[in-house]
Amino acid sequence: MAEDIKKEETLDAEETADAQNQETLNEETQDAESREADAASEDEAGKAADDGAPAEKEQQETEPKKRFGKKKDKKDKKDEKIEELTDQLKRQMAEFDNYRKRTEKEKASMYVIGAKEIVEKILPIVDNFERGLASVPDEQKEDPFVDGMDKIYRQLMTALEEMGVKVIEAVGQEFNPDLHNAVMHVEDEDAGENIIVEEFQKGYLYKDFVVRHSMVKVAN
């Protein structure tokens, strides 16, 4: 009987020891699994950190480039001053060119005005030559004096033509108020409407500028 009890106690002790060993083994297994999970988490975190590091590095490298690019876009004060002075120079050159053209035009107009005044003063002399030669009788036209006056008159007219002075055409032309000065009006069936039939005084142009209008009689 005592032996049986002792055997049962021994069996109970062995079962208890086995249970404790099993429990210890389970705890160790759980600890190992927990360590493996922690290691895996650390590996994933490390990989994520490694993956994020190049991107962060690239971002850090890009930001200075962006800042450097912005510095390039912003003009230097020296460049701005150069552009300002260049613009001022161009404006002054354009103003000088306009001034030069304007002064040349004014000089040309002053020359024309001066020449017109001189021609206008010479025209009465031309008129007197023409009246004098027209009043010479036919039998005296071969006179050396008359011939000399005629030659002087022709020389004077040649000089005026070379200067740009031209006679305004009148008789037989249509009346033009820009060129002719009508002092008389007559009804003439043989003449057309508004046609000049007689000229009392010659008119002259100097390079297309009227020096003196023709004094004329207009028909119809």
Tab-separated table of C-alpha atoms in Angstrom:
chain	number	residue	atom	x	y	z
A	1	MET	CA	0.000	0.000	0.000
A	2	ALA	CA	2.754	2.428	0.964
A	3	GLU	CA	4.592	1.572	-2.185
A	4	ASP	CA	1.559	2.309	-4.335
A	5	ILE	CA	1.165	5.715	-2.746
A	6	LYS	CA	4.809	6.449	-3.288
A	7	LYS	CA	4.526	5.475	-6.943
A	8	GLU	CA	1.542	7.765	-7.440
A	9	GLU	CA	3.436	10.652	-5.841
A	10	THR	CA	6.369	9.987	-8.120
A	11	LEU	CA	4.099	9.965	-11.157
A	12	ASP	CA	2.452	13.201	-10.052
A	13	ALA	CA	5.851	14.820	-9.587
A	14	GLU	CA	6.949	13.700	-13.029
A	15	GLU	CA	3.734	15.019	-14.618
A	16	THR	CA	4.185	18.311	-12.803
A	17	ALA	CA	7.781	18.537	-14.021
A	18	ASP	CA	6.703	17.743	-17.561
A	19	ALA	CA	4.029	20.428	-17.407
A	20	GLN	CA	6.554	22.943	-16.098
A	21	ASN	CA	9.002	21.992	-18.831
A	22	GLN	CA	6.277	22.304	-21.462
A	23	GLU	CA	5.286	25.703	-20.118
A	24	THR	CA	8.912	26.867	-20.124
A	25	LEU	CA	9.320	25.595	-23.675
A	26	ASN	CA	6.201	27.488	-24.774
A	27	GLU	CA	7.481	30.689	-23.156
A	28	GLU	CA	10.841	30.311	-24.842
A	29	THR	CA	9.118	29.709	-28.172
A	30	GLN	CA	6.977	32.835	-27.730
A	31	ASP	CA	10.055	34.846	-26.764
A	32	ALA	CA	11.868	33.627	-29.887
A	33	GLU	CA	8.900	34.474	-32.087
A	34	SER	CA	8.641	37.930	-30.460
A	35	ARG	CA	12.352	38.566	-31.041
A	36	GLU	CA	12.012	37.461	-34.666
A	37	ALA	CA	9.030	39.818	-35.133
A	38	ASP	CA	10.961	42.656	-33.559
A	39	ALA	CA	13.942	41.916	-35.793
A	40	ALA	CA	11.733	41.848	-38.862
A	41	SER	CA	10.177	45.167	-37.853
A	42	GLU	CA	13.623	46.649	-37.351
A	43	ASP	CA	14.705	45.357	-40.775
A	44	GLU	CA	11.653	46.873	-42.443
A	45	ALA	CA	12.216	50.172	-40.638
A	46	GLY	CA	15.853	50.115	-41.710
A	47	LYS	CA	14.897	49.449	-45.310
A	48	ALA	CA	12.328	52.229	-45.198
A	49	ALA	CA	14.975	54.536	-43.764
A	50	ASP	CA	17.402	53.459	-46.483
A	51	ASP	CA	14.751	54.038	-49.149
A	52	GLY	CA	13.864	57.456	-47.745
A	53	ALA	CA	17.467	58.575	-47.367
A	54	PRO	CA	18.205	58.943	-51.129
A	55	ALA	CA	14.929	60.788	-51.644
A	56	GLU	CA	15.732	63.113	-48.770
A	57	LYS	CA	19.270	63.520	-50.056
A	58	GLU	CA	17.957	64.205	-53.557
A	59	GLN	CA	15.523	66.760	-52.154
A	60	GLN	CA	18.346	68.392	-50.208
A	61	GLU	CA	20.454	68.527	-53.395
A	62	THR	CA	17.542	69.883	-55.450
A	63	GLU	CA	16.697	72.707	-53.052
A	64	PRO	CA	20.078	74.443	-53.444
A	65	LYS	CA	19.737	74.049	-57.209
A	66	LYS	CA	16.309	75.687	-57.053
A	67	ARG	CA	17.687	78.455	-54.915
A	68	PHE	CA	20.623	78.800	-57.316
A	69	GLY	CA	18.197	78.942	-60.251
A	70	LYS	CA	16.228	81.694	-58.542
A	71	LYS	CA	19.417	83.658	-58.099
A	72	LYS	CA	20.044	83.338	-61.822
A	73	ASP	CA	16.527	84.535	-62.672
A	74	LYS	CA	17.003	87.602	-60.516
A	75	LYS	CA	18.963	90.229	-62.455
A	76	ASP	CA	22.080	91.659	-60.991
A	77	LYS	CA	22.088	95.385	-60.226
A	78	LYS	CA	24.993	95.782	-62.611
A	79	ASP	CA	23.006	94.168	-65.460
A	80	GLU	CA	19.990	96.342	-64.667
A	81	LYS	CA	22.182	99.447	-64.785
A	82	ILE	CA	23.675	98.354	-68.119
A	83	GLU	CA	20.192	97.827	-69.578
A	84	GLU	CA	19.064	101.224	-68.266
A	85	LEU	CA	22.064	103.022	-69.780
A	86	THR	CA	21.672	101.119	-73.061
A	87	ASP	CA	18.015	102.145	-73.264
A	88	GLN	CA	18.928	105.772	-72.561
A	89	LEU	CA	21.599	105.665	-75.269
A	90	LYS	CA	19.143	104.254	-77.823
A	91	ARG	CA	16.608	106.951	-76.969
A	92	GLN	CA	19.196	109.705	-77.304
A	93	MET	CA	20.404	108.306	-80.631
A	94	ALA	CA	16.812	108.209	-81.929
A	95	GLU	CA	16.203	111.774	-80.732
A	96	PHE	CA	19.432	112.949	-82.372
A	97	ASP	CA	18.496	111.233	-85.637
A	98	ASN	CA	15.085	112.935	-85.587
A	99	TYR	CA	16.743	116.264	-84.796
A	100	ARG	CA	19.199	115.781	-87.683
A	101	LYS	CA	16.405	115.003	-90.131
A	102	ARG	CA	14.347	117.945	-88.887
A	103	THR	CA	17.260	120.391	-89.194
A	104	GLU	CA	18.103	119.112	-92.672
A	105	LYS	CA	14.489	119.623	-93.717
A	106	GLU	CA	14.468	123.104	-92.212
A	107	LYS	CA	17.715	123.974	-93.976
A	108	ALA	CA	16.324	122.728	-97.287
A	109	SER	CA	13.132	124.722	-96.820
A	110	MET	CA	15.156	127.808	-95.851
A	111	TYR	CA	17.249	127.372	-98.995
A	112	VAL	CA	14.110	127.086	-101.117
A	113	ILE	CA	12.600	130.175	-99.477
A	114	GLY	CA	15.806	132.144	-100.047
A	115	ALA	CA	16.107	131.033	-103.663
A	116	LYS	CA	12.454	131.874	-104.309
A	117	GLU	CA	12.987	135.373	-102.961
A	118	ILE	CA	15.986	135.884	-105.245
A	119	VAL	CA	14.128	134.556	-108.289
A	120	GLU	CA	11.157	136.740	-107.433
A	121	LYS	CA	13.430	139.812	-107.468
A	122	ILE	CA	14.926	138.809	-110.836
A	123	LEU	CA	11.559	138.264	-112.550
A	124	PRO	CA	10.790	142.002	-113.026
A	125	ILE	CA	14.105	142.301	-114.891
A	126	VAL	CA	13.039	139.397	-117.115
A	127	ASP	CA	9.695	141.119	-117.698
A	128	ASN	CA	11.448	144.327	-118.762
A	129	PHE	CA	13.703	142.434	-121.170
A	130	GLU	CA	10.652	140.799	-122.758
A	131	ARG	CA	8.724	144.082	-123.037
A	132	GLY	CA	11.715	145.869	-124.514
A	133	LEU	CA	12.425	143.185	-127.099
A	134	ALA	CA	8.710	142.925	-127.997
A	135	SER	CA	8.546	146.675	-128.684
A	136	VAL	CA	11.417	146.635	-131.187
A	137	PRO	CA	10.168	147.206	-134.766
A	138	ASP	CA	10.847	144.450	-137.261
A	139	GLU	CA	13.262	146.596	-139.291
A	140	GLN	CA	15.450	147.164	-136.201
A	141	LYS	CA	15.656	143.559	-134.970
A	142	GLU	CA	18.891	143.071	-136.899
A	143	ASP	CA	20.449	145.991	-135.049
A	144	PRO	CA	23.593	144.907	-133.097
A	145	PHE	CA	22.289	146.529	-129.904
A	146	VAL	CA	18.976	144.710	-130.107
A	147	ASP	CA	20.790	141.483	-130.921
A	148	GLY	CA	23.028	141.979	-127.894
A	149	MET	CA	20.034	142.551	-125.583
A	150	ASP	CA	18.378	139.425	-126.965
A	151	LYS	CA	21.480	137.361	-126.276
A	152	ILE	CA	21.695	138.680	-122.696
A	153	TYR	CA	18.018	137.834	-122.200
A	154	ARG	CA	18.522	134.280	-123.477
A	155	GLN	CA	21.578	133.831	-121.255
A	156	LEU	CA	19.599	134.989	-118.231
A	157	MET	CA	16.749	132.575	-118.988
A	158	THR	CA	19.210	129.689	-119.436
A	159	ALA	CA	20.743	130.430	-116.026
A	160	LEU	CA	17.293	130.484	-114.414
A	161	GLU	CA	16.364	127.180	-116.042
A	162	GLU	CA	19.571	125.594	-114.737
A	163	MET	CA	18.587	126.769	-111.239
A	164	GLY	CA	15.218	125.009	-111.562
A	165	VAL	CA	13.061	127.948	-112.640
A	166	LYS	CA	10.349	127.078	-115.171
A	167	VAL	CA	7.649	129.087	-116.942
A	168	ILE	CA	4.079	128.117	-116.059
A	169	GLU	CA	2.101	127.111	-119.149
A	170	ALA	CA	-1.032	129.210	-119.519
A	171	VAL	CA	-2.630	129.911	-122.905
A	172	GLY	CA	-4.702	126.945	-124.065
A	173	GLN	CA	-4.516	125.256	-120.634
A	174	GLU	CA	-7.390	124.687	-118.234
A	175	PHE	CA	-7.509	127.236	-115.462
A	176	ASN	CA	-5.800	126.027	-112.289
A	177	PRO	CA	-6.129	128.301	-109.236
A	178	ASP	CA	-2.895	126.836	-107.828
A	179	LEU	CA	-0.950	128.135	-110.832
A	180	HIS	CA	-3.034	130.880	-112.421
A	181	ASN	CA	-4.507	134.163	-111.308
A	182	ALA	CA	-7.635	135.039	-113.318
A	183	VAL	CA	-8.029	138.809	-113.721
A	184	MET	CA	-10.513	138.743	-116.581
A	185	HIS	CA	-13.363	136.549	-117.792
A	186	VAL	CA	-14.740	136.407	-121.316
A	187	GLU	CA	-17.406	134.480	-123.204
A	188	ASP	CA	-15.854	132.815	-126.251
A	189	GLU	CA	-17.652	130.179	-128.314
A	190	ASP	CA	-14.414	129.094	-129.942
A	191	ALA	CA	-12.743	128.337	-126.589
A	192	GLY	CA	-13.628	125.543	-124.238
A	193	GLU	CA	-15.060	125.943	-120.775
A	194	ASN	CA	-12.647	127.313	-118.171
A	195	ILE	CA	-9.829	127.599	-120.732
A	196	ILE	CA	-7.173	130.331	-120.593
A	197	VAL	CA	-7.310	132.442	-123.764
A	198	GLU	CA	-4.791	135.161	-122.941
A	199	GLU	CA	-1.813	135.716	-120.621
A	200	PHE	CA	-1.005	139.186	-119.290
A	201	GLN	CA	1.994	138.232	-117.178
A	202	LYS	CA	4.046	135.036	-117.117
A	203	GLY	CA	4.096	132.884	-114.053
A	204	TYR	CA	7.112	130.932	-112.801
A	205	LEU	CA	7.870	127.826	-110.733
A	206	TYR	CA	10.992	127.114	-108.705
A	207	LYS	CA	11.406	123.359	-108.199
A	208	ASP	CA	7.631	122.830	-108.229
A	209	PHE	CA	7.062	125.775	-105.864
A	210	VAL	CA	5.086	128.678	-107.286
A	211	VAL	CA	7.158	131.861	-107.311
A	212	ARG	CA	4.594	133.917	-109.195
A	213	HIS	CA	1.149	133.005	-110.530
A	214	SER	CA	0.316	133.604	-114.155
A	215	MET	CA	-2.005	136.583	-114.701
A	216	VAL	CA	-4.562	135.357	-117.250
A	217	LYS	CA	-7.916	135.794	-118.974
A	218	VAL	CA	-10.310	132.830	-118.738
A	219	ALA	CA	-13.071	131.964	-121.182
A	220	ASN	CA	-16.567	130.673	-120.392
